[in-house]
């Protein structure tokens, strides 16, 4: 176990696992701790510990690497002492009662590495054909004109990514020079089918965690098809007005009660309650800040809350600062997001999606779809 400190705060913890019975400890298997870091405050570095953790993401590449939330940690004299302590805790009624609320999958499916590799290669081929690296950094390679497509953990609501890729819409009210085009349009080059969009939607979350070295992509001349100049020229010729979602009095009352979210309004729009005007990219570092209402629709709730905890941990290079909310503020934010998602599911809030498919003959963007 190693850790980093910033004053009185534990900022990073890494657990390395090895079995001394199998020979010298090489510690090639690593878990990075996100939530629960403070539990390690009094535990010395490079000591043996017994931990309860929930694995959130995993990469297997010449050893195990993972990302986890830790709920309990105990120091012990060595691996044998940890084993003895584990056996004692496994028969302790109080400890078993503490663990009982934790849900575990009833069944698991063994990963088929050959099948996974084939899916990744197909996804890489479609991303290359679509010239996605003309704007995005993927697997550590590409520019930064658009959001970096590297992150940790399960991020999106089920089906959101595939739906968005099939018809991208504007999420960032202040971004005045660029947005993603519709690759399912018959006029797109290439034009991707719905099945191919599904492959890309499966590929991106898998490689976002893995962060494969970029050397294999050096033969892809993304610099020669840098999409930014052409896309911005098209967008400026036919600008797209952002249409905020009408949220109604019920949500306005919720925001008033759950005041924590109002801190976010300095950078983010929130439907028609707090709209934002487009800004030149150079003049503001916050032009990538999306509409919070659309973000609540887009992101799985635990990812959203954990992102606010530590943005650059989950999304390397994220522009959002760490806000250092207290526990009550995080709980307040979670309650609001849960309620907003419930209202969306019930149809009481209908997010407005503003796509820009650039269809031939239309002369400009389509109207907002609701």
Tab-separated table of N, CA, C and O in Angstrom, residues 48-136:
chain	number	residue	atom	x	y	z
A	48	UNK	N	1.108	-4.385	4.911
A	48	UNK	CA	0.063	-5.320	4.514
A	48	UNK	C	-1.268	-4.878	5.118
A	48	UNK	O	-1.339	-4.516	6.292
A	49	UNK	N	-2.314	-4.899	4.299
A	49	UNK	CA	-3.631	-4.489	4.765
A	49	UNK	C	-4.678	-5.471	4.245
A	49	UNK	O	-4.506	-6.086	3.190
A	50	UNK	N	-5.728	-5.608	5.018
A	50	UNK	CA	-6.902	-6.380	4.598
A	50	UNK	C	-7.992	-5.365	4.285
A	50	UNK	O	-8.339	-4.544	5.141
A	51	UNK	N	-8.514	-5.382	3.052
A	51	UNK	CA	-9.472	-4.353	2.638
A	51	UNK	C	-10.757	-4.977	2.124
A	51	UNK	O	-10.751	-6.075	1.562
A	52	UNK	N	-11.844	-4.278	2.369
A	52	UNK	CA	-13.117	-4.566	1.701
A	52	UNK	C	-13.279	-3.523	0.614
A	52	UNK	O	-13.227	-2.315	0.900
A	53	UNK	N	-13.443	-3.957	-0.619
A	53	UNK	CA	-13.542	-2.993	-1.707
A	53	UNK	C	-14.532	-3.485	-2.742
A	53	UNK	O	-14.836	-4.675	-2.845
A	54	UNK	N	-15.037	-2.524	-3.503
A	54	UNK	CA	-15.906	-2.814	-4.630
A	54	UNK	C	-15.177	-2.380	-5.893
A	54	UNK	O	-14.904	-1.193	-6.095
A	55	UNK	N	-14.847	-3.350	-6.734
A	55	UNK	CA	-14.106	-3.058	-7.955
A	55	UNK	C	-15.008	-2.327	-8.940
A	55	UNK	O	-16.134	-2.732	-9.193
A	56	UNK	N	-14.507	-1.219	-9.495
A	56	UNK	CA	-15.303	-0.406	-10.398
A	56	UNK	C	-14.855	-0.534	-11.855
A	56	UNK	O	-15.652	-0.386	-12.769
A	57	UNK	N	-13.575	-0.760	-12.072
A	57	UNK	CA	-13.096	-0.955	-13.434
A	57	UNK	C	-11.868	-1.841	-13.375
A	57	UNK	O	-11.215	-1.949	-12.345
A	58	UNK	N	-11.565	-2.497	-14.471
A	58	UNK	CA	-10.480	-3.465	-14.484
A	58	UNK	C	-9.852	-3.519	-15.864
A	58	UNK	O	-10.535	-3.412	-16.884
A	59	UNK	N	-8.536	-3.649	-15.892
A	59	UNK	CA	-7.784	-3.852	-17.121
A	59	UNK	C	-6.809	-4.984	-16.856
A	59	UNK	O	-6.150	-5.003	-15.815
A	60	UNK	N	-6.745	-5.951	-17.741
A	60	UNK	CA	-5.786	-7.042	-17.612
A	60	UNK	C	-4.807	-6.932	-18.763
A	60	UNK	O	-5.165	-7.117	-19.918
A	61	UNK	N	-3.575	-6.588	-18.447
A	61	UNK	CA	-2.562	-6.403	-19.490
A	61	UNK	C	-1.196	-6.608	-18.851
A	61	UNK	O	-0.605	-5.684	-18.323
A	62	UNK	N	-0.711	-7.846	-18.882
A	62	UNK	CA	0.552	-8.155	-18.234
A	62	UNK	C	0.470	-7.997	-16.730
A	62	UNK	O	1.426	-7.622	-16.059
A	63	UNK	N	-0.683	-8.286	-16.155
A	63	UNK	CA	-0.927	-8.066	-14.737
A	63	UNK	C	-2.287	-7.426	-14.573
A	63	UNK	O	-2.894	-6.951	-15.506
A	64	UNK	N	-2.763	-7.407	-13.368
A	64	UNK	CA	-4.090	-6.874	-13.071
A	64	UNK	C	-3.985	-5.403	-12.700
A	64	UNK	O	-3.089	-5.010	-11.957
A	65	UNK	N	-4.835	-4.581	-13.216
A	65	UNK	CA	-4.928	-3.181	-12.796
A	65	UNK	C	-6.391	-2.846	-12.616
A	65	UNK	O	-7.217	-3.186	-13.464
A	66	UNK	N	-6.745	-2.221	-11.518
A	66	UNK	CA	-8.143	-1.938	-11.246
A	66	UNK	C	-8.343	-0.605	-10.557
A	66	UNK	O	-7.399	0.080	-10.182
A	67	UNK	N	-9.608	-0.256	-10.386
A	67	UNK	CA	-10.018	0.988	-9.745
A	67	UNK	C	-11.153	0.610	-8.809
A	67	UNK	O	-12.080	-0.108	-9.213
A	68	UNK	N	-11.079	1.022	-7.531
A	68	UNK	CA	-12.029	0.505	-6.555
A	68	UNK	C	-12.412	1.558	-5.524
A	68	UNK	O	-11.699	2.534	-5.305
A	69	UNK	N	-13.569	1.336	-4.909
A	69	UNK	CA	-13.990	2.074	-3.725
A	69	UNK	C	-13.794	1.167	-2.515
A	69	UNK	O	-14.228	0.003	-2.518
A	70	UNK	N	-13.139	1.670	-1.485
A	70	UNK	CA	-12.840	0.895	-0.283
A	70	UNK	C	-13.800	1.295	0.827
A	70	UNK	O	-14.019	2.478	1.080
A	71	UNK	N	-14.405	0.308	1.480
A	71	UNK	CA	-15.344	0.579	2.565
A	71	UNK	C	-14.758	0.284	3.942
A	71	UNK	O	-15.258	0.785	4.948
A	72	UNK	N	-13.689	-0.535	3.996
A	72	UNK	CA	-13.082	-0.865	5.288
A	72	UNK	C	-11.658	-1.310	5.047
A	72	UNK	O	-11.356	-1.962	4.051
A	73	UNK	N	-10.759	-0.968	5.976
A	73	UNK	CA	-9.366	-1.376	5.848
A	73	UNK	C	-8.804	-1.677	7.233
A	73	UNK	O	-9.083	-0.963	8.201
A	74	UNK	N	-8.041	-2.796	7.328
A	74	UNK	CA	-7.402	-3.193	8.585
A	74	UNK	C	-5.938	-3.486	8.299
A	74	UNK	O	-5.603	-4.187	7.348
A	75	UNK	N	-5.051	-2.998	9.142
A	75	UNK	CA	-3.628	-3.280	9.005
A	75	UNK	C	-3.311	-4.613	9.669
A	75	UNK	O	-3.925	-4.977	10.681
A	76	UNK	N	-2.375	-5.368	9.089
A	76	UNK	CA	-1.956	-6.635	9.693
A	76	UNK	C	-0.462	-6.827	9.468
A	76	UNK	O	0.143	-6.176	8.607
A	77	UNK	N	0.121	-7.752	10.227
A	77	UNK	CA	1.574	-7.894	10.266
A	77	UNK	C	2.160	-8.459	8.984
A	77	UNK	O	3.326	-8.244	8.687
A	78	UNK	N	1.378	-9.183	8.205
A	78	UNK	CA	1.892	-9.789	6.992
A	78	UNK	C	0.806	-10.567	6.295
A	78	UNK	O	-0.355	-10.595	6.750
A	79	UNK	N	1.132	-11.245	5.179
A	79	UNK	CA	0.090	-11.962	4.432
A	79	UNK	C	-0.554	-13.090	5.221
A	79	UNK	O	-1.753	-13.318	5.098
A	80	UNK	N	0.225	-13.780	6.060
A	80	UNK	CA	-0.370	-14.853	6.865
A	80	UNK	C	-1.337	-14.276	7.898
A	80	UNK	O	-2.423	-14.824	8.130
A	81	UNK	N	-0.928	-13.157	8.522
A	81	UNK	CA	-1.807	-12.517	9.503
A	81	UNK	C	-3.076	-11.997	8.827
A	81	UNK	O	-4.175	-12.071	9.400
A	82	UNK	N	-2.949	-11.496	7.589
A	82	UNK	CA	-4.135	-11.044	6.853
A	82	UNK	C	-5.069	-12.216	6.585
A	82	UNK	O	-6.295	-12.081	6.689
A	83	UNK	N	-4.504	-13.368	6.221
A	83	UNK	CA	-5.331	-14.545	5.969
A	83	UNK	C	-6.076	-15.001	7.209
A	83	UNK	O	-7.253	-15.355	7.150
A	84	UNK	N	-5.372	-14.990	8.363
A	84	UNK	CA	-6.010	-15.375	9.628
A	84	UNK	C	-7.122	-14.404	9.990
A	84	UNK	O	-8.225	-14.808	10.413
A	85	UNK	N	-6.855	-13.094	9.813
A	85	UNK	CA	-7.868	-12.080	10.119
A	85	UNK	C	-9.070	-12.229	9.192
A	85	UNK	O	-10.227	-12.089	9.627
A	86	UNK	N	-8.827	-12.524	7.942
A	86	UNK	CA	-9.928	-12.701	6.995
A	86	UNK	C	-10.820	-13.858	7.405
A	86	UNK	O	-12.055	-13.757	7.359
A	87	UNK	N	-10.217	-14.979	7.805
A	87	UNK	CA	-11.012	-16.135	8.245
A	87	UNK	C	-11.845	-15.788	9.471
A	87	UNK	O	-13.019	-16.182	9.572
A	88	UNK	N	-11.255	-15.022	10.397
A	88	UNK	CA	-11.999	-14.646	11.604
A	88	UNK	C	-13.179	-13.742	11.257
A	88	UNK	O	-14.288	-13.907	11.778
A	89	UNK	N	-12.955	-12.776	10.353
A	89	UNK	CA	-14.036	-11.872	9.974
A	89	UNK	C	-15.140	-12.591	9.211
A	89	UNK	O	-16.320	-12.247	9.327
A	90	UNK	N	-14.775	-13.600	8.427
A	90	UNK	CA	-15.771	-14.343	7.658
A	90	UNK	C	-16.697	-15.171	8.541
A	90	UNK	O	-17.734	-15.643	8.065
A	91	UNK	N	-16.330	-15.362	9.786
A	91	UNK	CA	-17.209	-16.091	10.709
A	91	UNK	C	-17.782	-15.188	11.797
A	91	UNK	O	-18.434	-15.667	12.723
A	92	UNK	N	-17.563	-13.899	11.688
A	92	UNK	CA	-18.048	-12.934	12.676
A	92	UNK	C	-19.450	-12.470	12.277
A	92	UNK	O	-19.619	-11.836	11.231
A	93	UNK	N	-20.491	-12.747	13.096
A	93	UNK	CA	-21.864	-12.360	12.734
A	93	UNK	C	-22.014	-10.855	12.485
A	93	UNK	O	-22.721	-10.445	11.571
A	94	UNK	N	-21.340	-10.034	13.288
A	94	UNK	CA	-21.449	-8.587	13.112
A	94	UNK	C	-20.861	-8.157	11.765
A	94	UNK	O	-21.412	-7.306	11.069
A	95	UNK	N	-19.738	-8.767	11.396
A	95	UNK	CA	-19.119	-8.429	10.123
A	95	UNK	C	-19.972	-8.911	8.961
A	95	UNK	O	-20.139	-8.206	7.953
A	96	UNK	N	-20.536	-10.102	9.055
A	96	UNK	CA	-21.402	-10.619	8.002
A	96	UNK	C	-22.646	-9.758	7.850
A	96	UNK	O	-23.126	-9.533	6.733
A	97	UNK	N	-23.191	-9.243	8.968
A	97	UNK	CA	-24.356	-8.356	8.902
A	97	UNK	C	-23.987	-7.040	8.216
A	97	UNK	O	-24.789	-6.468	7.475
A	98	UNK	N	-22.760	-6.556	8.455
A	98	UNK	CA	-22.323	-5.303	7.808
A	98	UNK	C	-22.225	-5.477	6.292
A	98	UNK	O	-22.546	-4.573	5.529
A	99	UNK	N	-21.784	-6.646	5.855
A	99	UNK	CA	-21.611	-6.879	4.419
A	99	UNK	C	-22.921	-7.214	3.705
A	99	UNK	O	-23.006	-7.074	2.485
A	100	UNK	N	-23.918	-7.632	4.430
A	100	UNK	CA	-25.135	-8.171	3.819
A	100	UNK	C	-25.812	-7.220	2.851
A	100	UNK	O	-26.298	-7.646	1.793
A	101	UNK	N	-25.896	-5.898	3.135
A	101	UNK	CA	-26.603	-5.007	2.198
A	101	UNK	C	-25.935	-4.877	0.828
A	101	UNK	O	-26.542	-4.392	-0.114
A	102	UNK	N	-24.681	-5.306	0.721
A	102	UNK	CA	-23.967	-5.153	-0.546
A	102	UNK	C	-24.500	-6.160	-1.557
A	102	UNK	O	-24.549	-7.365	-1.297
A	103	UNK	N	-24.948	-5.659	-2.713
A	103	UNK	CA	-25.490	-6.527	-3.746
A	103	UNK	C	-24.363	-7.117	-4.585
A	103	UNK	O	-23.392	-6.453	-4.926
A	104	UNK	N	-24.518	-8.403	-4.914
A	104	UNK	CA	-23.561	-9.083	-5.775
A	104	UNK	C	-24.316	-9.729	-6.927
A	104	UNK	O	-25.463	-10.158	-6.764
A	105	UNK	N	-23.713	-9.797	-8.099
A	105	UNK	CA	-24.394	-10.441	-9.231
A	105	UNK	C	-24.663	-11.909	-8.943
A	105	UNK	O	-23.836	-12.606	-8.338
A	106	UNK	N	-25.835	-12.383	-9.368
A	106	UNK	CA	-26.198	-13.782	-9.144
A	106	UNK	C	-25.334	-14.690	-10.016
A	106	UNK	O	-24.866	-15.744	-9.579
A	107	UNK	N	-25.116	-14.291	-11.244
A	107	UNK	CA	-24.280	-15.080	-12.152
A	107	UNK	C	-23.276	-14.159	-12.834
A	107	UNK	O	-23.489	-12.951	-12.954
A	108	UNK	N	-22.189	-14.717	-13.242
A	108	UNK	CA	-21.178	-13.976	-13.994
A	108	UNK	C	-20.850	-14.744	-15.263
A	108	UNK	O	-21.028	-15.950	-15.336
A	109	UNK	N	-20.374	-14.016	-16.253
A	109	UNK	CA	-20.003	-14.622	-17.532
A	109	UNK	C	-18.510	-14.483	-17.722
A	109	UNK	O	-17.956	-13.392	-17.632
A	110	UNK	N	-17.847	-15.603	-17.963
A	110	UNK	CA	-16.408	-15.571	-18.162
A	110	UNK	C	-16.091	-14.819	-19.448
A	110	UNK	O	-16.706	-15.028	-20.479
A	111	UNK	N	-15.117	-13.929	-19.354
A	111	UNK	CA	-14.758	-13.119	-20.513
A	111	UNK	C	-14.130	-13.988	-21.595
A	111	UNK	O	-13.291	-14.840	-21.321
A	112	UNK	N	-14.567	-13.792	-22.810
A	112	UNK	CA	-13.977	-14.444	-23.965
A	112	UNK	C	-12.987	-13.461	-24.584
A	112	UNK	O	-13.377	-12.515	-25.265
A	113	UNK	N	-11.706	-13.664	-24.319
A	113	UNK	CA	-10.706	-12.686	-24.739
A	113	UNK	C	-10.628	-12.560	-26.255
A	113	UNK	O	-10.431	-11.473	-26.791
A	114	UNK	N	-10.800	-13.684	-26.962
A	114	UNK	CA	-10.744	-13.622	-28.431
A	114	UNK	C	-11.916	-12.811	-28.980
A	114	UNK	O	-11.755	-11.989	-29.894
A	115	UNK	N	-13.106	-13.040	-28.407
A	115	UNK	CA	-14.284	-12.296	-28.843
A	115	UNK	C	-14.124	-10.810	-28.546
A	115	UNK	O	-14.434	-9.952	-29.380
A	116	UNK	N	-13.610	-10.495	-27.342
A	116	UNK	CA	-13.403	-9.102	-26.965
A	116	UNK	C	-12.392	-8.433	-27.890
A	116	UNK	O	-12.596	-7.299	-28.351
A	117	UNK	N	-11.293	-9.133	-28.192
A	117	UNK	CA	-10.273	-8.568	-29.071
A	117	UNK	C	-10.834	-8.278	-30.457
A	117	UNK	O	-10.534	-7.250	-31.062
A	118	UNK	N	-11.679	-9.197	-30.965
A	118	UNK	CA	-12.276	-8.989	-32.287
A	118	UNK	C	-13.198	-7.775	-32.287
A	118	UNK	O	-13.217	-6.980	-33.242
A	119	UNK	N	-13.982	-7.608	-31.228
A	119	UNK	CA	-14.872	-6.462	-31.129
A	119	UNK	C	-14.091	-5.155	-31.068
A	119	UNK	O	-14.457	-4.155	-31.702
A	120	UNK	N	-12.982	-5.169	-30.315
A	120	UNK	CA	-12.169	-3.963	-30.213
A	120	UNK	C	-11.545	-3.603	-31.555
A	120	UNK	O	-11.515	-2.427	-31.937
A	121	UNK	N	-11.060	-4.598	-32.278
A	121	UNK	CA	-10.450	-4.314	-33.573
A	121	UNK	C	-11.486	-3.777	-34.562
A	121	UNK	O	-11.201	-2.884	-35.358
A	122	UNK	N	-12.703	-4.309	-34.526
A	122	UNK	CA	-13.755	-3.810	-35.400
A	122	UNK	C	-14.092	-2.364	-35.033
A	122	UNK	O	-14.261	-1.500	-35.909
A	123	UNK	N	-14.169	-2.086	-33.729
A	123	UNK	CA	-14.439	-0.723	-33.286
A	123	UNK	C	-13.342	0.226	-33.711
A	123	UNK	O	-13.603	1.336	-34.177
A	124	UNK	N	-12.094	-0.195	-33.563
A	124	UNK	CA	-10.970	0.650	-33.979
A	124	UNK	C	-11.038	0.949	-35.474
A	124	UNK	O	-10.750	2.062	-35.918
A	125	UNK	N	-11.400	-0.069	-36.273
A	125	UNK	CA	-11.500	0.148	-37.710
A	125	UNK	C	-12.560	1.166	-38.071
A	125	UNK	O	-12.348	2.026	-38.941
A	126	UNK	N	-13.718	1.105	-37.401
A	126	UNK	CA	-14.793	2.051	-37.694
A	126	UNK	C	-14.438	3.459	-37.217
A	126	UNK	O	-14.769	4.450	-37.868
A	127	UNK	N	-13.762	3.554	-36.068
A	127	UNK	CA	-13.326	4.863	-35.573
A	127	UNK	C	-12.318	5.480	-36.535
A	127	UNK	O	-12.346	6.692	-36.801
A	128	UNK	N	-11.453	4.646	-37.069
A	128	UNK	CA	-10.486	5.156	-38.057
A	128	UNK	C	-11.200	5.595	-39.328
A	128	UNK	O	-10.916	6.655	-39.890
A	129	UNK	N	-12.150	4.774	-39.801
A	129	UNK	CA	-12.890	5.125	-41.013
A	129	UNK	C	-13.682	6.415	-40.823
A	129	UNK	O	-13.788	7.240	-41.734
A	130	UNK	N	-14.259	6.584	-39.637
A	130	UNK	CA	-15.038	7.783	-39.351
A	130	UNK	C	-14.189	8.994	-39.015
A	130	UNK	O	-14.724	10.077	-38.796
A	131	UNK	N	-12.874	8.798	-38.949
A	131	UNK	CA	-11.944	9.896	-38.657
A	131	UNK	C	-12.267	10.584	-37.333
A	131	UNK	O	-12.177	11.812	-37.209
A	132	UNK	N	-12.631	9.772	-36.352
A	132	UNK	CA	-12.992	10.336	-35.053
A	132	UNK	C	-11.805	11.034	-34.401
A	132	UNK	O	-11.983	11.974	-33.615
A	133	UNK	N	-10.579	10.557	-34.701
A	133	UNK	CA	-9.400	11.204	-34.133
A	133	UNK	C	-9.095	12.535	-34.802
A	133	UNK	O	-8.105	13.176	-34.468
A	134	UNK	N	-9.894	12.939	-35.755
A	134	UNK	CA	-9.745	14.285	-36.278
A	134	UNK	C	-10.105	15.341	-35.249
A	134	UNK	O	-9.673	16.490	-35.346
A	135	UNK	N	-10.898	14.943	-34.231
A	135	UNK	CA	-11.290	15.879	-33.169
A	135	UNK	C	-11.017	15.332	-31.768
A	135	UNK	O	-10.740	16.091	-30.852
A	136	UNK	N	-11.145	14.006	-31.596
A	136	UNK	CA	-11.082	13.394	-30.264
A	136	UNK	C	-9.755	12.682	-30.026
A	136	UNK	O	-9.196	12.070	-30.942
